[in-house]
């Protein structure tokens, strides 16, 4: 599959929930430390006509420049052209790819006081999204309001990721640098569960799509742990194999036990947490930190990753991402 | 009385369309001139399919019965008559929008601004969002499968929109902004497995002229330094010299200040880049960093035996102010390192690359300024100090680079033939 070269360092990549060939990529200049950012919406070309016919390159539909790095992006689940971008200057921006560039961003929401590290759109109720930030808070927003609906502040350190439960519209989890994973219900004043999941910072978490009580955490301690929120004393499974901190973790939308992760060891790994030899595949195509991964909801086995080597790879599981 | 409007629809899928009142025409009176200047933008969500799916409309709105103001009521009835081609009930009920269509005037719910009586003013932005027929994505694979694991410990989902649900639960706090001071007041802070370090950007930069902040920063950072050198021998050279940040971070600060302030006296600190970074292996750049640390913070280094810096506070305030802008930068670096203590070499190469660019830039700038000022600059090639870290003039000198010290401007010099003690004494006398 072809690759897409971004001018800046990749930070996040997400498949559109509407179109199987569309992706959004969040990038930041100078490794996100200093400088601008850019949000790309890219389109895969249709599958090659036959064997041996080279695939057309990935095309860019549109890109948006931001004044600071873009750390994460999330597609709207209700409108196929809406994007929520988490910007390093603390703002949350909403883009509509259907509108002319002059009208974008549609909204710029300034409430976080530090870098916004993640954005996640509610997949079940589809009218709200979460952002997490280095200011230790998670905020809940709805599209129709200019201000956040609620702020969740309990974490004692940067919150790196907040993810909705795919089956419960009111439940989400947040992973923080204070070494805890917290589970929240938007109707409750505080968190409903605190899981001291790792000894070191937790950089990402994701819910199992087929088991609403199962959640995976990725940590600086190089491991991925899978938890059942009903018995949080010991993890269901511990996945070791990454050489450095694990940056992102994702459950497969198609297989219950399949997990995808990427790490500062520059590799992208697939795991099956239910079997003993958990590592299913390791892809070493990135030449810098791999910081963004996603799995297509619409095409089983279609994977995407991005990293600081300024490349976005989209490939079918089992094939070589670098293959033309 | 007429108004010209431009309508804009988003592509293909019903997401948004906007309409802009471009101009008004007709029989004017004094009030009409006010209207003439009125611009409004309307954005609809999920509704242009009702209007032939045409993206841009140029139309005229006629105000009825000599009305002087365009209200939402007028606009809606006009849209119904002129714009909606099919199924107006999808958009309107009676003379208002149907339940489920949200109307916002300037990002404010129109219920607050008077609903139908809302007057549209110049540059108003009106948004209609349909929560009813927003098209969802294809069903998720997991939605077809049942839940596989017994009862969940979650409360059953509530019906209604998210904002309604939150408001019904009494936990809504719209638009809450959490100031950094408030952050530690939250109640539920148990289960921390380790003490959380203070954030790199929260260390008293710019808050006052108290140098304690720097001191504590140093401590924190030397923690890092030792951590790193502990895990990998490769970085041993950082650890001993007061930590990685102690070197890199502050050295770099001086570089920036040099660039921003344009102060000729700072040239020496950008000289540190030449000092060892470009043309040497990993060890030597650290020498370069160390030199930089000498900058303004020499006086604050807890280990500094040479007393406070001679500069006057006004200067320090300005230094701090500039520094604050740089703190973001280091905050992010620190976070990255935090996540990454083990993969540090990669980060370091990234950092070097960055410094390469900025260092060159500021170095050139400073050289140019100095040439204008008639100051001759020497080659910046300079061996690291005796301990690979402290140069004779750069770091902990009692005179910062700010007293207009020519030695520093000229870049670090090799040590005089005498002992180090003599060097310091001489300096102190001067």
Short mmCIF file of N, CA and C in Angstrom, two decimals, chain A residues 32-126:
data_model
loop_
_atom_site.label_atom_id
_atom_site.label_comp_id
_atom_site.label_asym_id
_atom_site.label_seq_id
_atom_site.Cartn_x
_atom_site.Cartn_y
_atom_site.Cartn_z
N UNK A 32 6.33 18.33 17.52
CA UNK A 32 5.32 18.81 18.45
C UNK A 32 5.84 19.65 19.57
N UNK A 33 7.12 19.95 19.52
CA UNK A 33 7.69 20.72 20.62
C UNK A 33 7.48 22.20 20.40
N UNK A 34 7.62 22.61 19.18
CA UNK A 34 7.58 24.03 18.89
C UNK A 34 7.12 24.15 17.45
N UNK A 35 6.29 25.09 17.17
CA UNK A 35 5.95 25.32 15.77
C UNK A 35 4.49 25.05 15.48
N UNK A 36 4.21 24.92 14.20
CA UNK A 36 2.83 24.84 13.75
C UNK A 36 2.34 23.41 13.69
N UNK A 37 1.12 23.27 13.27
CA UNK A 37 0.55 21.95 13.08
C UNK A 37 -0.27 21.94 11.81
N UNK A 38 -0.61 20.75 11.40
CA UNK A 38 -1.45 20.66 10.21
C UNK A 38 -2.32 19.41 10.33
N UNK A 39 -3.53 19.59 9.86
CA UNK A 39 -4.49 18.49 9.87
C UNK A 39 -4.74 18.10 8.42
N UNK A 40 -4.51 16.85 8.10
CA UNK A 40 -4.71 16.39 6.73
C UNK A 40 -5.92 15.47 6.68
N UNK A 41 -6.67 15.58 5.61
CA UNK A 41 -7.68 14.57 5.31
C UNK A 41 -7.24 13.91 4.01
N UNK A 42 -7.00 12.62 4.08
CA UNK A 42 -6.45 11.95 2.92
C UNK A 42 -7.39 10.84 2.46
N UNK A 43 -7.23 10.47 1.22
CA UNK A 43 -8.11 9.49 0.62
C UNK A 43 -7.27 8.41 -0.04
N UNK A 44 -7.57 7.19 0.29
CA UNK A 44 -6.90 6.09 -0.40
C UNK A 44 -7.52 5.94 -1.77
N UNK A 45 -6.71 5.55 -2.69
CA UNK A 45 -7.26 5.29 -4.01
C UNK A 45 -8.02 3.97 -3.96
N UNK A 46 -8.91 3.76 -4.92
CA UNK A 46 -9.60 2.47 -4.94
C UNK A 46 -8.61 1.33 -5.15
N UNK A 47 -9.01 0.16 -4.81
CA UNK A 47 -8.13 -1.00 -4.91
C UNK A 47 -7.65 -1.16 -6.35
N UNK A 48 -6.44 -1.69 -6.53
CA UNK A 48 -5.92 -1.85 -7.89
C UNK A 48 -6.83 -2.75 -8.72
N UNK A 49 -6.80 -2.49 -10.00
CA UNK A 49 -7.72 -3.18 -10.89
C UNK A 49 -7.40 -4.66 -10.99
N UNK A 50 -6.17 -4.97 -10.88
CA UNK A 50 -5.83 -6.39 -10.98
C UNK A 50 -4.48 -6.62 -10.34
N UNK A 51 -4.07 -7.86 -10.27
CA UNK A 51 -2.76 -8.15 -9.70
C UNK A 51 -1.67 -7.55 -10.56
N UNK A 52 -0.69 -6.99 -9.95
CA UNK A 52 0.40 -6.42 -10.70
C UNK A 52 0.18 -4.97 -11.08
N UNK A 53 -1.05 -4.52 -11.00
CA UNK A 53 -1.31 -3.12 -11.32
C UNK A 53 -0.95 -2.29 -10.10
N UNK A 54 -0.06 -1.34 -10.24
CA UNK A 54 0.32 -0.57 -9.05
C UNK A 54 -0.83 0.29 -8.55
N UNK A 55 -0.85 0.42 -7.28
CA UNK A 55 -1.90 1.21 -6.66
C UNK A 55 -1.59 2.69 -6.84
N UNK A 56 -2.63 3.46 -6.98
CA UNK A 56 -2.44 4.89 -7.10
C UNK A 56 -2.02 5.45 -5.74
N UNK A 57 -1.31 6.54 -5.78
CA UNK A 57 -0.89 7.11 -4.50
C UNK A 57 -2.07 7.65 -3.70
N UNK A 58 -1.81 7.87 -2.44
CA UNK A 58 -2.82 8.47 -1.58
C UNK A 58 -2.96 9.94 -1.94
N UNK A 59 -4.18 10.40 -2.02
CA UNK A 59 -4.38 11.81 -2.35
C UNK A 59 -4.83 12.57 -1.12
N UNK A 60 -4.47 13.82 -1.09
CA UNK A 60 -4.90 14.66 0.03
C UNK A 60 -6.14 15.43 -0.39
N UNK A 61 -7.19 15.30 0.36
CA UNK A 61 -8.42 16.01 0.03
C UNK A 61 -8.32 17.46 0.47
N UNK A 62 -7.86 17.64 1.67
CA UNK A 62 -7.79 19.00 2.20
C UNK A 62 -6.82 18.98 3.38
N UNK A 63 -6.26 20.12 3.69
CA UNK A 63 -5.45 20.21 4.90
C UNK A 63 -5.71 21.56 5.55
N UNK A 64 -5.58 21.57 6.85
CA UNK A 64 -5.82 22.80 7.61
C UNK A 64 -4.58 23.10 8.44
N UNK A 65 -4.15 24.34 8.37
CA UNK A 65 -2.99 24.74 9.17
C UNK A 65 -3.45 25.28 10.51
N UNK A 66 -2.67 24.96 11.51
CA UNK A 66 -2.96 25.49 12.84
C UNK A 66 -1.72 26.17 13.38
N UNK A 67 -1.94 27.03 14.35
CA UNK A 67 -0.82 27.82 14.88
C UNK A 67 0.02 27.03 15.86
N UNK A 68 -0.46 25.88 16.25
CA UNK A 68 0.33 25.04 17.14
C UNK A 68 0.11 23.59 16.73
N UNK A 69 0.90 22.73 17.27
CA UNK A 69 0.84 21.34 16.85
C UNK A 69 -0.54 20.74 17.06
N UNK A 70 -0.91 19.80 16.21
CA UNK A 70 -2.15 19.05 16.38
C UNK A 70 -1.77 17.70 16.99
N UNK A 71 -2.27 17.44 18.18
CA UNK A 71 -1.88 16.22 18.88
C UNK A 71 -2.83 15.06 18.62
N UNK A 72 -4.06 15.37 18.29
CA UNK A 72 -4.99 14.28 18.04
C UNK A 72 -6.15 14.80 17.20
N UNK A 73 -6.84 13.86 16.60
CA UNK A 73 -7.98 14.22 15.77
C UNK A 73 -9.02 13.13 15.94
N UNK A 74 -10.29 13.50 15.84
CA UNK A 74 -11.36 12.51 15.93
C UNK A 74 -12.42 12.86 14.90
N UNK A 75 -12.89 11.84 14.22
CA UNK A 75 -13.99 12.04 13.28
C UNK A 75 -15.31 12.11 14.04
N UNK A 76 -16.19 12.96 13.55
CA UNK A 76 -17.53 12.95 14.09
C UNK A 76 -18.23 11.65 13.72
N UNK A 77 -19.06 11.16 14.63
CA UNK A 77 -19.83 9.97 14.33
C UNK A 77 -21.19 10.33 13.75
N UNK A 78 -21.52 11.62 13.73
CA UNK A 78 -22.84 12.00 13.25
C UNK A 78 -22.80 12.64 11.87
N UNK A 79 -21.72 13.32 11.57
CA UNK A 79 -21.62 13.97 10.26
C UNK A 79 -20.30 13.54 9.64
N UNK A 80 -20.36 13.15 8.40
CA UNK A 80 -19.17 12.53 7.81
C UNK A 80 -18.06 13.50 7.49
N UNK A 81 -18.34 14.78 7.60
CA UNK A 81 -17.29 15.72 7.22
C UNK A 81 -16.74 16.49 8.42
N UNK A 82 -17.25 16.21 9.59
CA UNK A 82 -16.81 16.96 10.76
C UNK A 82 -15.62 16.28 11.42
N UNK A 83 -14.67 17.12 11.84
CA UNK A 83 -13.49 16.64 12.52
C UNK A 83 -13.27 17.46 13.79
N UNK A 84 -12.84 16.80 14.82
CA UNK A 84 -12.47 17.49 16.05
C UNK A 84 -10.96 17.36 16.20
N UNK A 85 -10.29 18.48 16.34
CA UNK A 85 -8.84 18.44 16.44
C UNK A 85 -8.41 18.93 17.81
N UNK A 86 -7.48 18.21 18.41
CA UNK A 86 -6.92 18.59 19.70
C UNK A 86 -5.61 19.33 19.44
N UNK A 87 -5.56 20.58 19.79
CA UNK A 87 -4.43 21.43 19.43
C UNK A 87 -3.55 21.64 20.66
N UNK A 88 -2.27 21.78 20.40
CA UNK A 88 -1.33 21.89 21.50
C UNK A 88 -1.41 23.23 22.22
N UNK A 89 -2.07 24.21 21.64
CA UNK A 89 -2.18 25.48 22.36
C UNK A 89 -3.36 25.48 23.32
N UNK A 90 -3.98 24.34 23.51
CA UNK A 90 -5.06 24.23 24.48
C UNK A 90 -6.43 24.41 23.86
N UNK A 91 -6.50 24.65 22.56
CA UNK A 91 -7.80 24.83 21.95
C UNK A 91 -8.28 23.52 21.32
N UNK A 92 -9.57 23.44 21.16
CA UNK A 92 -10.19 22.32 20.47
C UNK A 92 -10.88 22.92 19.26
N UNK A 93 -10.54 22.46 18.09
CA UNK A 93 -11.10 23.07 16.89
C UNK A 93 -11.95 22.05 16.14
N UNK A 94 -13.05 22.53 15.60
CA UNK A 94 -13.94 21.67 14.82
C UNK A 94 -13.86 22.12 13.37
N UNK A 95 -13.60 21.17 12.50
CA UNK A 95 -13.48 21.46 11.08
C UNK A 95 -14.58 20.74 10.33
N UNK A 96 -15.05 21.37 9.27
CA UNK A 96 -15.99 20.73 8.37
C UNK A 96 -15.36 20.68 7.01
N UNK A 97 -15.01 19.49 6.57
CA UNK A 97 -14.31 19.38 5.28
C UNK A 97 -15.22 19.75 4.13
N UNK A 98 -16.51 19.83 4.36
CA UNK A 98 -17.42 20.15 3.27
C UNK A 98 -17.51 21.65 3.03
N UNK A 99 -17.07 22.40 3.99
CA UNK A 99 -17.15 23.84 3.84
C UNK A 99 -15.87 24.36 3.21
N UNK A 100 -15.95 25.51 2.57
CA UNK A 100 -14.73 26.06 1.97
C UNK A 100 -13.71 26.39 3.07
N UNK A 101 -12.43 26.38 2.70
CA UNK A 101 -11.39 26.58 3.72
C UNK A 101 -11.58 27.85 4.52
N UNK A 102 -12.14 28.86 3.91
CA UNK A 102 -12.29 30.12 4.62
C UNK A 102 -13.22 29.99 5.82
N UNK A 103 -14.13 29.05 5.77
CA UNK A 103 -15.08 28.90 6.87
C UNK A 103 -14.54 28.04 8.00
N UNK A 104 -13.36 27.48 7.79
CA UNK A 104 -12.82 26.60 8.81
C UNK A 104 -11.76 27.33 9.63
N UNK A 105 -11.55 26.97 10.86
CA UNK A 105 -12.34 26.01 11.61
C UNK A 105 -13.72 26.55 11.96
N UNK A 106 -14.65 25.64 12.00
CA UNK A 106 -16.03 25.97 12.31
C UNK A 106 -16.15 26.53 13.71
N UNK A 107 -15.42 25.93 14.61
CA UNK A 107 -15.44 26.34 16.01
C UNK A 107 -14.02 26.26 16.53
N UNK A 108 -13.73 27.14 17.43
CA UNK A 108 -12.47 27.03 18.16
C UNK A 108 -12.81 27.20 19.64
N UNK A 109 -12.63 26.14 20.37
CA UNK A 109 -13.09 26.13 21.76
C UNK A 109 -11.87 26.27 22.68
N UNK A 110 -11.84 27.35 23.39
CA UNK A 110 -10.68 27.61 24.25
C UNK A 110 -11.07 27.47 25.71
N UNK A 111 -10.83 26.32 26.25
CA UNK A 111 -11.08 26.15 27.68
C UNK A 111 -9.93 25.45 28.38
N UNK A 112 -9.31 24.54 27.70
CA UNK A 112 -8.17 23.88 28.32
C UNK A 112 -7.04 24.89 28.48
N UNK A 113 -6.34 24.77 29.58
CA UNK A 113 -5.26 25.72 29.82
C UNK A 113 -3.90 25.17 29.41
N UNK A 114 -3.86 23.90 29.07
CA UNK A 114 -2.60 23.34 28.56
C UNK A 114 -2.90 22.54 27.29
N UNK A 115 -1.88 21.94 26.76
CA UNK A 115 -1.99 21.16 25.53
C UNK A 115 -3.13 20.14 25.62
N UNK A 116 -3.88 20.06 24.57
CA UNK A 116 -4.95 19.06 24.50
C UNK A 116 -4.35 17.81 23.87
N UNK A 117 -4.47 16.69 24.57
CA UNK A 117 -3.74 15.52 24.13
C UNK A 117 -4.59 14.52 23.37
N UNK A 118 -5.89 14.53 23.57
CA UNK A 118 -6.68 13.56 22.82
C UNK A 118 -8.10 14.07 22.63
N UNK A 119 -8.75 13.53 21.63
CA UNK A 119 -10.16 13.83 21.38
C UNK A 119 -10.83 12.52 21.02
N UNK A 120 -12.06 12.34 21.50
CA UNK A 120 -12.78 11.12 21.16
C UNK A 120 -14.26 11.42 21.04
N UNK A 121 -14.84 10.99 19.95
CA UNK A 121 -16.24 11.27 19.67
C UNK A 121 -17.09 10.13 20.21
N UNK A 122 -18.20 10.48 20.83
CA UNK A 122 -19.06 9.47 21.40
C UNK A 122 -19.65 8.61 20.29
N UNK A 123 -19.34 7.33 20.24
CA UNK A 123 -19.81 6.51 19.13
C UNK A 123 -21.24 6.03 19.29
N UNK A 124 -21.78 6.09 20.48
CA UNK A 124 -23.14 5.60 20.66
C UNK A 124 -24.17 6.72 20.64
N UNK A 125 -23.89 7.79 21.34
CA UNK A 125 -24.89 8.85 21.32
C UNK A 125 -24.61 9.87 20.22
N UNK A 126 -23.40 9.98 19.78
CA UNK A 126 -23.05 10.70 18.56
C UNK A 126 -23.29 12.19 18.60
#
